[in-house]
Amino acid sequence: MKHILDIHSKAFEEVVSSRSIESIGGFHITVHTTQRGLEYLMKMSIFIGQPTSMTIHGNQSIPLPFGDAKTGAYSYSYLISNNPFQPAIGIHFPMGNFGTLYYPRLTRQILILKDVDPFQFAKRVKEDFKIDLTGMVKNGDHMTMI
């Protein structure tokens, strides 16, 4: 899985940095085939917006400051279906408090769920579409696996 992710990430970065394409939109979603069909890969990205300095002494535990919209920070989590026979991927944006679901078996449209934290997002997807999502999410000052 790490090898596939590295190859896809490098290819995407090379396209972006080549400047031969005027602009690139959308999301970088890694998908590969398995014996059970298509499988998406989960991912979490956090961009804190502005440089931050921290001094940590000894065995001290300090949460990383994730920032907010004022600092230009943003983050997102790619949550994947637990069921390989039901491939779907949800992207949750904690600073916007919404999620998007991509479920090509049901529709080619992007399904948007507003005013949901990551846990509410996963719960609504399960209730509305019968899909169990899993992945790493921003949970306050922590990262949590759902």
mmCIF file of N, CA, C and O in Angstrom, residues 15 46 62 76 107 116:
data_model
loop_
_atom_site.group_PDB
_atom_site.id
_atom_site.type_symbol
_atom_site.label_atom_id
_atom_site.label_comp_id
_atom_site.label_asym_id
_atom_site.label_seq_id
_atom_site.Cartn_x
_atom_site.Cartn_y
_atom_site.Cartn_z
ATOM 1 N N VAL A 15 3.148 16.322 -12.044
ATOM 2 C CA VAL A 15 2.204 17.012 -12.934
ATOM 3 C C VAL A 15 1.995 18.446 -12.458
ATOM 4 O O VAL A 15 2.036 19.394 -13.238
ATOM 5 N N ILE A 46 -3.000 17.735 7.120
ATOM 6 C CA ILE A 46 -3.223 18.926 7.937
ATOM 7 C C ILE A 46 -2.183 19.959 7.532
ATOM 8 O O ILE A 46 -0.988 19.668 7.485
ATOM 9 N N ILE A 62 2.880 17.924 24.211
ATOM 10 C CA ILE A 62 2.195 19.153 23.824
ATOM 11 C C ILE A 62 1.459 18.900 22.512
ATOM 12 O O ILE A 62 2.052 18.442 21.542
ATOM 13 N N TYR A 76 -8.047 17.828 5.841
ATOM 14 C CA TYR A 76 -9.079 16.938 5.320
ATOM 15 C C TYR A 76 -8.683 15.506 5.605
ATOM 16 O O TYR A 76 -7.507 15.192 5.789
ATOM 17 N N THR A 107 -24.061 6.857 -7.696
ATOM 18 C CA THR A 107 -24.165 8.046 -8.527
ATOM 19 C C THR A 107 -22.777 8.590 -8.870
ATOM 20 O O THR A 107 -21.828 8.360 -8.132
ATOM 21 N N VAL A 116 -21.591 18.791 9.726
ATOM 22 C CA VAL A 116 -21.294 17.524 10.394
ATOM 23 C C VAL A 116 -19.820 17.471 10.784
ATOM 24 O O VAL A 116 -18.950 17.822 10.000
#
